[in-house]
Short mmCIF file of C-alpha atoms in Angstrom, two decimals:
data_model
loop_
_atom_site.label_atom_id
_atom_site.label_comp_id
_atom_site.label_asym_id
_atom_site.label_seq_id
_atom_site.Cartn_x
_atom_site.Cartn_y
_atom_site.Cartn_z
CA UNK W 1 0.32 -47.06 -6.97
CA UNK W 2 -0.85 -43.43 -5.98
CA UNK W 3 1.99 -41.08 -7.08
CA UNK W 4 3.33 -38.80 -4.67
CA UNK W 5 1.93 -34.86 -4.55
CA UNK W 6 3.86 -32.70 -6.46
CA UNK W 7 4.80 -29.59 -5.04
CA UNK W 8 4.11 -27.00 -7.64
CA UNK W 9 6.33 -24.43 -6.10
CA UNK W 10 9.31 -25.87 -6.16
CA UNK W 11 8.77 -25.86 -10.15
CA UNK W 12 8.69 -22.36 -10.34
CA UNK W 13 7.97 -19.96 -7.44
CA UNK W 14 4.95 -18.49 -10.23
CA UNK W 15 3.18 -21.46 -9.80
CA UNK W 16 0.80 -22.63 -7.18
CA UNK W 17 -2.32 -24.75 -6.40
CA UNK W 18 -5.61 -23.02 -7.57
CA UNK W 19 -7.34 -23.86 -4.13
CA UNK W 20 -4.18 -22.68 -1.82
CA UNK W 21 -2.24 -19.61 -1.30
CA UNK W 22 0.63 -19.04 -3.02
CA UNK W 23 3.66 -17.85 -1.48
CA UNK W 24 5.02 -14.51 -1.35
CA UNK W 25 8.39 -14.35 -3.29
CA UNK W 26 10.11 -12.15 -1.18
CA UNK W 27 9.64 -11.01 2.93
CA UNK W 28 6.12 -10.10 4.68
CA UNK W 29 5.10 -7.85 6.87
CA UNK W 30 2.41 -8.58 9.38
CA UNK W 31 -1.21 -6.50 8.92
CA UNK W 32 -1.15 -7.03 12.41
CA UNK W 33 -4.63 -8.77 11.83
CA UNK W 34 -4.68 -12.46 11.88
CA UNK W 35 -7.81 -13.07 10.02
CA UNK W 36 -6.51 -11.14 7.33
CA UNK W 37 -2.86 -12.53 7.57
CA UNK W 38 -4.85 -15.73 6.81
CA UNK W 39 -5.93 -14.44 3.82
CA UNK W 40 -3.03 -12.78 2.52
CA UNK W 41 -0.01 -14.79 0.68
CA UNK W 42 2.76 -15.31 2.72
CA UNK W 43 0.61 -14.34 5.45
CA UNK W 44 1.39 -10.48 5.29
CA UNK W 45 1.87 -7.64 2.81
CA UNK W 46 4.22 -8.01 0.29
CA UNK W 47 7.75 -5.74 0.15
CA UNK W 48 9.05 -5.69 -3.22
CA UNK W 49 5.68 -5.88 -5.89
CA UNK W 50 3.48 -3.85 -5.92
CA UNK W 51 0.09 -3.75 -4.06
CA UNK W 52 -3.46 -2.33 -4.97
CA UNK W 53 -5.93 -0.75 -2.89
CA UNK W 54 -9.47 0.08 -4.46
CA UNK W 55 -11.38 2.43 -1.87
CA UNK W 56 -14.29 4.56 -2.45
CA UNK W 57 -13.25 7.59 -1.30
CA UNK W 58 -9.97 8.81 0.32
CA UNK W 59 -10.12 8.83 4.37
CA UNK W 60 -12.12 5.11 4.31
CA UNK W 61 -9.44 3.36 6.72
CA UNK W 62 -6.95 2.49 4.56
CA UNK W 63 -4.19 4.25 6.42
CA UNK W 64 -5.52 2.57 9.83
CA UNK W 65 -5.64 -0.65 7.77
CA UNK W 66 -2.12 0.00 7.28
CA UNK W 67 -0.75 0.75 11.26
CA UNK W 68 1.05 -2.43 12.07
CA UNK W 69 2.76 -2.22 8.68
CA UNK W 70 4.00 1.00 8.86
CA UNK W 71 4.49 0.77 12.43
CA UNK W 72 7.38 -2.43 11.59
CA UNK W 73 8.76 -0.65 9.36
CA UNK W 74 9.36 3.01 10.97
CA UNK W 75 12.87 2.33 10.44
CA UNK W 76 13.27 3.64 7.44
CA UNK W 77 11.44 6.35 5.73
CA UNK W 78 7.46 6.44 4.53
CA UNK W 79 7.03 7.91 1.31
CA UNK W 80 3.69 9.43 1.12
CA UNK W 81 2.95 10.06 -2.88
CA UNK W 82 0.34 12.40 -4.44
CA UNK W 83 -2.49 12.62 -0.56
CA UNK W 84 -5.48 13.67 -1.19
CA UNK W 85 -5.66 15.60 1.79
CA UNK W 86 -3.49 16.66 4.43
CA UNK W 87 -1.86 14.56 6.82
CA UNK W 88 -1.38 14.90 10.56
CA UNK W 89 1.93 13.97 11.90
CA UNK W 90 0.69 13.79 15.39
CA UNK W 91 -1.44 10.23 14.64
CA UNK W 92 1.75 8.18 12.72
CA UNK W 93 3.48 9.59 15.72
CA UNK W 94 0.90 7.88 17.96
CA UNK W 95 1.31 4.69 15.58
CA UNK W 96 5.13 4.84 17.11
CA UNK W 97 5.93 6.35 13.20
CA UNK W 98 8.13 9.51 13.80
CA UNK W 99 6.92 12.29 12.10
CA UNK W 100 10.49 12.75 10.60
CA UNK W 101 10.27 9.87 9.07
CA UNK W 102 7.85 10.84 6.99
CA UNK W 103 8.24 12.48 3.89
CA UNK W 104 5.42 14.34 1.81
CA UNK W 105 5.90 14.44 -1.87
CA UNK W 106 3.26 16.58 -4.03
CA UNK W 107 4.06 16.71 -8.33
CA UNK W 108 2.60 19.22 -10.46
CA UNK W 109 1.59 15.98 -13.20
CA UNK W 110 0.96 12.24 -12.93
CA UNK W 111 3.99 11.72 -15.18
CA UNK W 112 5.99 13.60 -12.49
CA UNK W 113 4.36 11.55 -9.69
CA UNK W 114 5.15 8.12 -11.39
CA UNK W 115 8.82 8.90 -12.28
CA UNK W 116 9.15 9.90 -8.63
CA UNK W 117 7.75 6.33 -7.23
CA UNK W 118 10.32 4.70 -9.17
CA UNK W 119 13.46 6.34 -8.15
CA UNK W 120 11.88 6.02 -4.86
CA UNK W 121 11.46 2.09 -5.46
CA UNK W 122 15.00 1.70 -7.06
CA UNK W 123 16.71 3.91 -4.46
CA UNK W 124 15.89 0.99 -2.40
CA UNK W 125 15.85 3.46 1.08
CA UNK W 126 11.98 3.70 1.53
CA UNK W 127 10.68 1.26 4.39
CA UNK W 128 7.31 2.07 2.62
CA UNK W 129 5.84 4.01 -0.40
CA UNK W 130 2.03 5.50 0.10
CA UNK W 131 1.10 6.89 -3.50
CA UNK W 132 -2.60 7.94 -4.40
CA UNK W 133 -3.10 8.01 -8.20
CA UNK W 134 -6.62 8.35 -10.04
CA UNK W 135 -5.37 6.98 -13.69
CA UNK W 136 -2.60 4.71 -14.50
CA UNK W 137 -1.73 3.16 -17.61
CA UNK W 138 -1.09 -0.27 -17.70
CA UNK W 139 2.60 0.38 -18.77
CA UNK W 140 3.12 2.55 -15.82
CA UNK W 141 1.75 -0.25 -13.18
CA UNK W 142 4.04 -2.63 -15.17
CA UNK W 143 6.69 -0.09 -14.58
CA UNK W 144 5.88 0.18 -10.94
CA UNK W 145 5.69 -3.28 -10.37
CA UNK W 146 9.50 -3.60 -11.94
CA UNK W 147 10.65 -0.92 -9.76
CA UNK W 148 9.34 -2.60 -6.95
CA UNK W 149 10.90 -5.64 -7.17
CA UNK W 150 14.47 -4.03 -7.27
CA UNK W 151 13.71 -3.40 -3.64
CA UNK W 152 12.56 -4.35 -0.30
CA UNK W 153 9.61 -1.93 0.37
CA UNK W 154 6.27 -2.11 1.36
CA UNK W 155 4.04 -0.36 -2.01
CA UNK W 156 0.60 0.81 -1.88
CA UNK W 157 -0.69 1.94 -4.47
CA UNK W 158 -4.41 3.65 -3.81
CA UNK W 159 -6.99 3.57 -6.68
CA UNK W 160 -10.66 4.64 -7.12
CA UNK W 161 -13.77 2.42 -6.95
CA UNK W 162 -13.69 2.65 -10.97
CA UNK W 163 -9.88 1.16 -11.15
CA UNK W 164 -11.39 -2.22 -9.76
CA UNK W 165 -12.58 -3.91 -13.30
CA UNK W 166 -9.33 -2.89 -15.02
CA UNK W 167 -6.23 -5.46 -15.57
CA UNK W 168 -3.05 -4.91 -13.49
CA UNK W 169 0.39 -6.62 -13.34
CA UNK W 170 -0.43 -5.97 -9.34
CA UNK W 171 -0.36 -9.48 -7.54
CA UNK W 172 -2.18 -8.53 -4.76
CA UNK W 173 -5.18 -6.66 -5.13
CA UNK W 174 -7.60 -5.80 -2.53
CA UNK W 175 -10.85 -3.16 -2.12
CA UNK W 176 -11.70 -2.01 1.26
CA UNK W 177 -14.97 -0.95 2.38
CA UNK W 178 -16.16 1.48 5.66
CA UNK W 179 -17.87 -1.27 8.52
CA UNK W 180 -19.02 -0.10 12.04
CA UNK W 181 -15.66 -0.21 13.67
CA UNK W 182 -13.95 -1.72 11.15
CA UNK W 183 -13.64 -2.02 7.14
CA UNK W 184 -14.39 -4.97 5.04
CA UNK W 185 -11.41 -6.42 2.96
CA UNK W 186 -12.13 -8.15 -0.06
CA UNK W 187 -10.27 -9.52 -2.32
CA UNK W 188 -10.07 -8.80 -5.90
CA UNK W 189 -6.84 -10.53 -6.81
CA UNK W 190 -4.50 -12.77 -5.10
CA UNK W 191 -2.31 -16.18 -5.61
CA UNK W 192 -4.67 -18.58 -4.53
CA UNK W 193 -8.33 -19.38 -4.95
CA UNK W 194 -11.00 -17.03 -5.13
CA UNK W 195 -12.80 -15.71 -1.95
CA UNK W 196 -16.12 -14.10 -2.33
CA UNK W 197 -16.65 -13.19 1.57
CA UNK W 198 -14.87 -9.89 2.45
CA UNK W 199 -12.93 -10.11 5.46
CA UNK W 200 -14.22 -7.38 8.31
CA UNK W 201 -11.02 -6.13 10.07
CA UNK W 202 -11.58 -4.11 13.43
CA UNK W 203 -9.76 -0.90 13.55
CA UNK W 204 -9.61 0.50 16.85
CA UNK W 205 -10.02 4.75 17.41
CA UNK W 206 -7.41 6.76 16.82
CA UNK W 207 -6.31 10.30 15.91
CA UNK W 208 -7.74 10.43 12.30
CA UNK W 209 -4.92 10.68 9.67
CA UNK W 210 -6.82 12.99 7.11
CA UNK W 211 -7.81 16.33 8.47
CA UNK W 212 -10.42 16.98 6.41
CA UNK W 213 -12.64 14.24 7.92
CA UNK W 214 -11.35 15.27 12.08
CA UNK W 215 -8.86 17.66 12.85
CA UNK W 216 -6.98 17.46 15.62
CA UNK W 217 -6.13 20.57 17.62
CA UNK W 218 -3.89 22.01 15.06
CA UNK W 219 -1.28 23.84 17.85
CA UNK W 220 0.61 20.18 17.96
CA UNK W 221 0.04 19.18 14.80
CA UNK W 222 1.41 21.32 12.41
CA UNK W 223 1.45 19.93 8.81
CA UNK W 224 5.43 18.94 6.91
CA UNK W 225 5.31 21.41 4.03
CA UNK W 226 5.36 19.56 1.10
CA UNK W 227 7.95 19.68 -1.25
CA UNK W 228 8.81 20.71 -4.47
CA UNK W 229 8.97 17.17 -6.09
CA UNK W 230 11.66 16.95 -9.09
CA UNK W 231 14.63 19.53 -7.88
CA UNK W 232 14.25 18.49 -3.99
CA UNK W 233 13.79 14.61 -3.81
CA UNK W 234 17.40 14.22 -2.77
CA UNK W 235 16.66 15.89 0.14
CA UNK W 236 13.71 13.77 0.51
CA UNK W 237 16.35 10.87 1.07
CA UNK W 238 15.65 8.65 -2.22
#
């Protein structure tokens, strides 16, 4: 007699079939692209661990990838960690994000810049955290990822081209790629099984986030002044 299917999952949330998705262990939030909802588990981005996204250069699409997301959770504040470039409130306030929502955080170190994440992560305020970072140490994504889970907010955590081959507590791992009209998603780590095809997600025009690459007319779009990171991040809300 055949015995029944065992549902790994209900062994130990950790745990899941090598040619399925695994679950998400805490809330989603929608990409607000259902081919890549497909291919993400849970079927959205992940609030409370900590996400990874290779690109090659800053300004790729990974802030467009990132619209419905941010859009959902507008609610709350958006941390934006360590940009490489400038931001223009005008476009997250076409995403429906209100600028004042939105707070810019620059540190004079990366030590600075990863103790501010976490009290960001463990404040537990933040709808989402944006944070660019060139090196981490292992310890410090481990850290991250800890923080993380102490709350319920959406982490991305952007990484150079070079970052992809090196280990990371992250569960959810993805590299992104320019397309006509789009990017290409692929996936370097995820719970479930392998996928070697990226995934090409259409991004639709839209006032460009990073004013180095199109600036919009800069009489309505005047840029937050960032702020001084370690006396001032109370005001920042965390």
């Amino acid at each position: 007699m055949a015995l029944p299917l065992l549902n790994v999952e209900a062994i130990h949330p950790d745990l899941w079939r090598a040619s399925q998705l695994g679950s998400a262990h805490g809330r989603t939030v929608t990409s607000g692209h259902e081919a890549l909802d497909a291919e993400l588990p849970g079927h959205g981005w992940p609030t409370g661990a900590l996400t990874e996204v290779i690109v090659p250069q800053p300004g790729c699409g990974e802030l467009r990838l990132l619209k419905a997301a941010l859009e959902a959770v507008a609610t709350r504040p958006v941390f934006v960690l360590q940009p490489p470039h400038r931001l223009q409130p005008a476009a997250f306030t076409w995403w429906g994000v209100g600028a004042e929502n939105i707070r810019v955080l620059k540190a004079a170190t990366t030590a600075d810049s990863l103790w501010a994440a976490e009290q960001i992560l463990r404040a537990g305020t933040a709808g989402a955290l944006l944070f660019w970072q060139q090196q981490v140490r292992p310890e410090a994504l481990r850290r991250l990822h800890l923080a993380a889970q102490h709350a319920d907010t959406l982490l991305f955590l952007f990484r150079p081209t070079a970052a992809a081959n090196s280990t990371s507590p992250a569960p959810l791992r993805i590299s992104i790629d320019a397309a006509p009209d789009g990017v290409n998603v692929s996936f370097i780590k995820r719970r479930g099984p392998h996928r070697d095809k990226p995934v090409f997600v259409a991004l639709s025009p839209s006032p460009v986030l990073l004013n180095r690459h199109a600036p919009l007319d800069r009489r309505s779009s005047a840029t937050p002044a960032h702020r001084e990171l370690l006396p001032n991040l109370v005001h920042a809300g965390v």
